Short mmCIF file of C-alpha atoms and ligand atoms in Angstrom, two decimals:
data_model
loop_
_atom_site.label_atom_id
_atom_site.label_comp_id
_atom_site.label_asym_id
_atom_site.label_seq_id
_atom_site.Cartn_x
_atom_site.Cartn_y
_atom_site.Cartn_z
CA GLY A 1 17.68 152.76 19.71
CA LYS A 2 17.21 149.18 19.96
CA PRO A 3 15.29 147.40 17.10
CA THR A 4 11.52 146.82 17.41
CA LEU A 5 10.67 143.11 17.08
CA ALA A 6 7.23 141.68 16.26
CA VAL A 7 6.28 137.99 17.08
CA VAL A 8 3.56 137.04 14.67
CA GLY A 9 1.87 133.88 15.72
CA ALA A 10 2.53 134.50 19.43
CA THR A 11 -0.17 132.20 20.77
CA GLY A 12 0.94 129.13 18.92
CA ALA A 13 3.09 126.13 20.31
CA VAL A 14 6.17 127.72 18.85
CA GLY A 15 5.13 131.18 19.78
CA ALA A 16 4.87 130.17 23.55
CA VAL A 17 8.60 128.84 23.37
CA MET A 18 9.58 132.03 21.56
CA LEU A 19 8.31 134.16 24.35
CA GLN A 20 10.46 132.04 26.88
CA ILE A 21 13.44 132.21 24.76
CA LEU A 22 13.10 135.99 24.30
CA SER A 23 12.91 136.28 28.17
CA GLN A 24 15.93 134.10 28.65
CA ARG A 25 18.51 135.34 25.97
CA ALA A 26 20.51 138.54 26.07
CA ASP A 27 17.87 141.18 25.27
CA VAL A 28 18.69 143.09 22.20
CA TRP A 29 15.15 144.36 21.56
CA GLY A 30 13.41 147.55 22.24
CA GLU A 31 9.72 147.08 22.05
CA ILE A 32 8.46 143.48 21.47
CA ARG A 33 5.21 143.52 19.86
CA LEU A 34 2.98 140.40 19.88
CA ILE A 35 0.72 139.80 16.96
CA ALA A 36 -1.80 136.82 16.35
CA SER A 37 -5.09 136.18 14.65
CA ARG A 38 -8.17 138.32 15.54
CA ARG A 39 -9.36 135.55 17.60
CA SER A 40 -6.42 135.77 19.99
CA ALA A 41 -6.23 139.87 20.06
CA GLY A 42 -6.59 141.19 23.47
CA ARG A 43 -5.15 138.43 25.28
CA LYS A 44 -2.26 139.05 27.66
CA LEU A 45 1.19 137.10 27.33
CA ALA A 46 4.21 137.32 29.47
CA VAL A 47 7.56 138.23 27.79
CA ARG A 48 10.61 139.54 29.49
CA GLY A 49 8.67 139.58 32.74
CA GLU A 50 5.92 142.01 31.55
CA GLU A 51 2.56 141.27 30.39
CA VAL A 52 1.99 142.22 26.79
CA GLU A 53 -1.39 142.60 24.87
CA VAL A 54 -1.59 140.52 21.93
CA VAL A 55 -2.83 142.74 18.75
CA ALA A 56 -4.49 141.47 15.76
CA LEU A 57 -2.71 140.84 12.49
CA THR A 58 -3.39 143.98 10.25
CA GLU A 59 -1.01 146.09 8.00
CA ASP A 60 -0.83 148.72 10.81
CA ALA A 61 0.37 146.28 13.21
CA PHE A 62 3.78 146.44 11.37
CA ASP A 63 4.19 150.28 11.76
CA GLY A 64 7.64 151.05 13.27
CA VAL A 65 8.57 147.24 13.32
CA ASP A 66 12.20 146.57 12.31
CA ILE A 67 12.29 142.67 12.49
CA ALA A 68 9.12 140.59 12.34
CA MET A 69 9.14 136.72 13.25
CA PHE A 70 6.52 134.69 11.73
CA ASP A 71 5.41 131.49 12.97
CA VAL A 72 1.87 130.92 11.20
CA PRO A 73 0.50 128.60 8.67
CA ASP A 74 2.13 128.73 5.07
CA GLU A 75 -0.87 130.49 3.48
CA VAL A 76 -0.80 133.17 6.21
CA SER A 77 2.88 133.78 5.82
CA ALA A 78 2.44 133.81 2.01
CA GLU A 79 0.02 136.63 2.25
CA TRP A 80 1.36 138.58 5.32
CA ALA A 81 5.28 138.26 5.07
CA PRO A 82 5.46 140.30 1.84
CA ILE A 83 3.18 142.87 3.43
CA ALA A 84 5.38 143.26 6.63
CA ALA A 85 8.60 143.42 4.35
CA ALA A 86 6.91 146.25 2.08
CA ARG A 87 6.24 148.21 5.36
CA GLY A 88 10.00 147.95 6.05
CA ALA A 89 10.55 145.04 8.35
CA VAL A 90 12.91 142.24 7.91
CA VAL A 91 10.94 139.10 8.09
CA VAL A 92 12.25 135.81 9.62
CA ASP A 93 9.61 133.22 8.51
CA ASN A 94 9.17 129.81 9.85
CA SER A 95 6.63 128.57 7.50
CA GLY A 96 7.18 126.46 4.36
CA ALA A 97 6.10 129.37 2.13
CA PHE A 98 9.44 130.77 1.21
CA ARG A 99 12.21 128.30 2.25
CA MET A 100 12.98 127.09 -1.36
CA ASP A 101 12.53 130.61 -3.04
CA PRO A 102 16.09 131.41 -4.64
CA ASP A 103 15.62 135.02 -3.47
CA VAL A 104 15.02 134.00 0.16
CA PRO A 105 18.09 132.74 2.27
CA LEU A 106 17.43 129.64 4.41
CA VAL A 107 19.57 130.36 7.35
CA VAL A 108 21.06 128.19 10.25
CA PRO A 109 23.52 130.50 12.11
CA GLU A 110 25.84 127.95 13.03
CA VAL A 111 26.19 126.63 9.35
CA ASN A 112 25.57 129.43 7.00
CA PRO A 113 25.29 132.83 8.70
CA HIS A 114 26.53 134.88 5.98
CA ALA A 115 23.50 133.91 3.76
CA VAL A 116 21.51 136.11 6.10
CA ARG A 117 22.87 139.31 4.31
CA SER A 118 21.47 138.70 0.80
CA ARG A 119 17.67 138.92 1.21
CA PRO A 120 16.23 140.81 -1.90
CA ARG A 121 12.81 140.12 -0.70
CA GLY A 122 13.33 141.28 2.73
CA ILE A 123 12.66 137.76 3.95
CA VAL A 124 14.79 135.20 5.69
CA ALA A 125 13.51 131.76 6.05
CA ASN A 126 13.85 129.38 8.94
CA PRO A 127 14.14 125.60 8.12
CA ASN A 128 11.76 122.89 9.03
CA CYS A 129 12.21 121.52 12.56
CA THR A 130 13.24 118.09 11.28
CA THR A 131 16.02 119.38 9.16
CA LEU A 132 17.01 121.76 12.03
CA SER A 133 17.23 118.83 14.35
CA MET A 134 20.21 117.41 12.59
CA ILE A 135 21.64 120.03 10.45
CA VAL A 136 24.02 121.78 12.86
CA ALA A 137 25.92 118.48 13.57
CA LEU A 138 25.90 117.54 9.77
CA GLY A 139 27.14 121.19 8.88
CA ALA A 140 30.23 120.62 11.21
CA LEU A 141 31.03 117.33 9.94
CA HIS A 142 30.58 118.56 6.29
CA ALA A 143 32.96 121.53 6.76
CA GLU A 144 35.71 118.92 7.84
CA PHE A 145 34.93 115.80 5.67
CA GLY A 146 32.86 116.97 2.78
CA LEU A 147 29.34 115.45 2.70
CA ARG A 148 28.53 113.22 -0.35
CA GLU A 149 25.27 111.46 0.72
CA LEU A 150 22.64 111.20 3.59
CA VAL A 151 20.25 108.43 4.48
CA VAL A 152 18.02 109.56 7.19
CA SER A 153 15.06 108.39 9.27
CA SER A 154 13.02 110.72 11.56
CA TYR A 155 11.27 109.99 14.86
CA GLN A 156 9.19 113.21 15.30
CA ALA A 157 7.58 114.50 18.26
CA VAL A 158 3.76 115.34 18.23
CA SER A 159 4.41 119.19 19.04
CA GLY A 160 5.78 119.26 15.49
CA ALA A 161 2.08 119.38 14.63
CA GLY A 162 1.46 122.26 16.86
CA ARG A 163 -0.90 122.48 19.92
CA ALA A 164 -3.31 120.09 18.28
CA GLY A 165 -0.63 117.36 18.00
CA VAL A 166 0.13 117.70 21.75
CA GLU A 167 -3.59 117.79 22.88
CA THR A 168 -4.10 114.63 20.57
CA LEU A 169 -1.35 112.46 22.17
CA ARG A 170 -2.42 113.64 25.69
CA ALA A 171 -6.05 112.68 25.09
CA GLN A 172 -4.97 109.29 23.64
CA LEU A 173 -2.64 108.52 26.51
CA SER A 174 -5.56 109.03 28.87
CA LEU A 175 -7.77 106.72 26.97
CA VAL A 176 -5.03 103.81 27.04
CA ALA A 177 -3.38 104.36 30.48
CA GLY A 178 -3.98 101.35 32.79
CA THR A 179 -5.33 99.25 29.97
CA GLU A 180 -3.94 96.10 28.34
CA LEU A 181 -4.44 97.73 24.85
CA GLY A 182 -1.80 97.21 22.26
CA THR A 183 -2.05 93.46 22.12
CA LYS A 184 -4.67 92.69 19.46
CA PRO A 185 -4.96 94.10 16.00
CA GLY A 186 -7.05 97.39 15.95
CA ASP A 187 -7.60 97.49 19.57
CA VAL A 188 -5.75 100.80 20.09
CA ARG A 189 -7.58 102.22 16.96
CA ARG A 190 -10.91 101.23 18.40
CA ALA A 191 -10.06 102.85 21.91
CA VAL A 192 -8.91 106.06 20.35
CA GLY A 193 -11.86 106.39 17.82
CA ASP A 194 -12.04 107.95 14.49
CA ASP A 195 -10.71 111.43 15.38
CA THR A 196 -6.91 110.99 15.28
CA GLY A 197 -6.25 114.81 15.29
CA PRO A 198 -3.45 115.82 12.90
CA PHE A 199 -2.16 112.33 12.41
CA PRO A 200 -3.65 109.64 10.05
CA GLU A 201 -3.43 107.04 12.65
CA PRO A 202 -3.37 106.69 16.34
CA VAL A 203 -0.07 107.99 17.76
CA VAL A 204 -0.36 106.60 21.17
CA LEU A 205 1.08 102.89 21.68
CA ASN A 206 2.15 103.43 18.00
CA VAL A 207 4.79 104.58 15.35
CA VAL A 208 3.35 106.32 12.25
CA PRO A 209 5.36 106.47 9.06
CA TRP A 210 3.96 109.78 8.04
CA ALA A 211 4.46 113.50 8.40
CA GLY A 212 2.95 116.29 6.44
CA SER A 213 1.00 116.02 3.20
CA LEU A 214 1.12 113.67 0.06
CA ARG A 215 3.63 114.63 -2.61
CA GLU A 216 4.31 112.94 -6.04
CA ASP A 217 5.29 109.29 -5.98
CA GLY A 218 4.37 108.50 -2.39
CA TRP A 219 6.76 111.01 -0.78
CA SER A 220 5.54 113.18 2.22
CA SER A 221 5.94 116.90 2.26
CA GLU A 222 8.15 116.49 5.29
CA GLU A 223 10.47 114.19 3.47
CA MET A 224 10.91 116.60 0.60
CA LYS A 225 11.62 119.30 3.03
CA VAL A 226 14.41 117.32 4.77
CA ARG A 227 15.98 116.64 1.33
CA ASP A 228 15.57 120.10 -0.31
CA GLU A 229 16.42 122.34 2.89
CA SER A 230 19.34 120.15 3.64
CA ARG A 231 20.87 120.84 0.13
CA LYS A 232 20.09 124.48 0.24
CA ILE A 233 21.56 125.13 3.73
CA LEU A 234 24.72 123.10 3.22
CA GLY A 235 25.21 124.55 -0.45
CA LEU A 236 25.06 121.01 -1.90
CA PRO A 237 22.30 121.29 -4.57
CA LYS A 238 22.69 117.68 -5.81
CA LEU A 239 23.45 115.92 -2.50
CA PRO A 240 21.69 112.54 -2.57
CA VAL A 241 19.34 112.26 0.40
CA ALA A 242 17.18 109.29 1.09
CA VAL A 243 14.64 109.97 4.00
CA THR A 244 11.73 108.38 5.74
CA CYS A 245 9.86 110.47 8.25
CA VAL A 246 8.08 108.78 11.13
CA ARG A 247 5.82 110.13 13.93
CA VAL A 248 6.51 108.77 17.39
CA PRO A 249 4.62 109.21 20.76
CA VAL A 250 6.98 111.85 22.24
CA ILE A 251 5.72 115.31 23.26
CA THR A 252 8.69 117.36 22.18
CA THR A 253 12.13 116.69 20.68
CA HIS A 254 12.66 115.15 17.21
CA SER A 255 15.31 112.34 16.70
CA LEU A 256 17.01 111.12 13.66
CA THR A 257 19.08 108.24 12.66
CA VAL A 258 21.66 109.37 10.01
CA HIS A 259 23.89 107.50 7.62
CA ALA A 260 26.28 110.32 6.23
CA ARG A 261 28.82 109.30 3.60
CA PHE A 262 31.81 111.63 2.98
CA GLN A 263 34.33 112.18 0.13
CA GLY A 264 37.11 110.15 1.99
CA GLU A 265 37.75 107.91 4.67
CA VAL A 266 36.64 108.90 8.30
CA THR A 267 37.43 107.94 11.61
CA VAL A 268 35.10 107.86 14.67
CA ASP A 269 37.76 109.61 16.58
CA GLY A 270 38.03 112.29 14.18
CA ALA A 271 34.18 112.70 13.94
CA ARG A 272 33.94 112.88 17.87
CA GLU A 273 36.43 115.35 18.00
CA ILE A 274 34.59 117.72 15.59
CA LEU A 275 31.15 116.99 17.43
CA ALA A 276 32.79 117.73 20.74
CA THR A 277 33.94 121.19 19.84
CA ALA A 278 31.30 122.40 17.31
CA PRO A 279 29.33 125.27 18.48
CA GLY A 280 25.70 124.27 19.38
CA VAL A 281 26.43 120.45 19.52
CA VAL A 282 26.80 118.35 22.52
CA LEU A 283 28.38 114.84 22.05
CA CYS A 284 26.65 112.43 24.46
CA ASP A 285 28.07 108.98 23.40
CA ASP A 286 29.11 106.38 25.78
CA PRO A 287 26.98 103.33 25.16
CA ALA A 288 29.07 101.23 27.90
CA ALA A 289 27.66 103.68 30.37
CA GLY A 290 24.22 103.70 28.75
CA GLU A 291 24.76 107.18 27.66
CA PHE A 292 23.19 108.38 24.56
CA PRO A 293 20.75 111.27 23.77
CA THR A 294 16.85 110.67 24.22
CA PRO A 295 14.05 113.04 23.86
CA ALA A 296 13.27 112.69 27.56
CA ASP A 297 16.68 114.53 28.60
CA VAL A 298 16.98 116.60 25.44
CA VAL A 299 13.59 118.47 25.66
CA GLY A 300 13.91 122.05 26.94
CA THR A 301 17.58 122.29 25.78
CA ASP A 302 19.21 124.39 23.04
CA PRO A 303 21.75 122.15 21.41
CA THR A 304 21.83 119.48 18.83
CA TRP A 305 22.77 116.20 20.83
CA VAL A 306 24.68 113.50 19.03
CA GLY A 307 25.23 109.91 20.16
CA ARG A 308 25.83 106.41 18.95
CA VAL A 309 28.71 107.57 16.53
CA ARG A 310 29.82 104.61 14.65
CA ARG A 311 31.73 104.07 11.37
CA ALA A 312 29.69 102.30 8.94
CA LEU A 313 30.33 98.58 9.02
CA ASP A 314 30.59 98.15 5.14
CA ASP A 315 32.13 101.65 4.26
CA PRO A 316 35.08 103.40 5.69
CA THR A 317 33.78 106.79 4.25
CA ALA A 318 30.38 106.79 6.21
CA LEU A 319 29.22 107.42 9.71
CA GLU A 320 26.22 106.35 11.63
CA LEU A 321 24.68 108.81 14.06
CA PHE A 322 21.82 109.29 16.34
CA VAL A 323 20.82 112.87 16.95
CA CYS A 324 18.20 114.56 18.92
CA GLY A 325 16.98 118.29 18.86
CA ASP A 326 14.06 120.09 20.68
CA ASN A 327 11.83 120.91 17.77
CA LEU A 328 10.27 123.82 19.26
CA ARG A 329 13.66 125.38 20.42
CA LYS A 330 16.47 124.92 17.95
CA GLY A 331 13.86 123.27 15.59
CA ALA A 332 11.67 126.48 15.43
CA ALA A 333 11.85 129.31 18.00
CA LEU A 334 15.58 129.34 18.97
CA ASN A 335 16.78 129.28 15.38
CA THR A 336 14.40 132.08 14.35
CA ALA A 337 15.49 134.13 17.33
CA GLN A 338 19.13 133.39 16.43
CA ILE A 339 18.53 134.76 12.89
CA ALA A 340 16.81 137.79 14.20
CA GLU A 341 19.57 138.39 16.48
CA LEU A 342 22.01 138.27 13.35
CA VAL A 343 19.72 140.89 11.71
CA ALA A 344 19.63 143.02 14.79
CA ALA A 345 23.44 143.20 14.95
CA GLU A 346 23.31 144.89 11.46
CA PHE A 347 21.16 147.63 13.13
CA ARG A 348 23.63 148.06 15.74
CA GLY A 349 26.26 148.33 13.03
CA GLU A 350 28.25 145.40 14.11
CA VAL A 351 28.08 144.05 10.58
CA SER A 352 28.82 146.63 7.79
CA THR A 353 26.91 145.13 4.87
CA ARG A 354 23.22 145.75 5.65
CA GLY A 355 20.75 144.98 2.86
C1 2RA B 1 6.22 118.36 12.04
N1 2RA B 1 8.12 119.30 10.87
O1 2RA B 1 7.10 117.87 12.85
C2 2RA B 1 6.78 119.38 11.17
C3 2RA B 1 6.38 120.66 11.60
N2 2RA B 1 6.72 121.73 10.82
O2 2RA B 1 5.17 118.01 11.96
#
């Protein structure tokens, strides 16, 4: 029979998109079981056109589950993913708990699909949404040109911080709409008040150079993830990565500017050809016609969108790019679903090496 799938964290921002994606993609699943915190148990959510009741996260909830997708906080995954794995499920985890574990593959199906097969802990990790929003395009360029260095800045949407991030921006928008705020020091902050939700500063009418928690020497956890995860996915453990992560008042879709240096000279035509044909990438690059990717157009779509492809002014071995990806789709739910489908193919015997 078809494998049984569990969606753990079904009621969150990513969970909601996951249920849409499972309803839209080719259906490889038998039962789909929805699991969430005790607080959400008993709610009914639609998936594949049917109402399914959410069950509470307990050990027994994993009985008979072949593959379990987790989108829950790090500490919940750290506790429960090994429990699900011990019960026989292959876990595809979208938290930060396991991504850098050497015994857990970190998988992007367009870039390193084979890594999924070696999973001694029974856990496969899904990358962070910021890494995922650029890595499919970079993986394609790396395969051809050999990546040597990255310099990246992110422009991250508020839904990266979950439902609370979206609610915070919407509430702040209603406080400033129709006003002349944004013209005097501190006027936006006073209008918004002390409660800035998951962000350290007002995000409306603003740009906040921070995502995640404080790490050593002033780095943010998000910046460390972009560097460490890019290295692991691309198989370049020493890749120099300079990164600054920034939150902007966009609901969904992360954008990044990328300076990518390669092992030899590159041409814009060569890069455009690779990007135009790479699976999962759309080249949208005609500045003369005002065409470049923006979150307003990219939101709700699956691919990684690339525009503003230029050769670095002062380095013939480097490219400048602007990249957008829906952080809830490819950045989270879609990549998780694609990984789960790779594992499901093993159950159907389409891949001989299971384990
Ligand atoms: C963010 N990448 O955008 C984080 C969420 N995982 O906040």
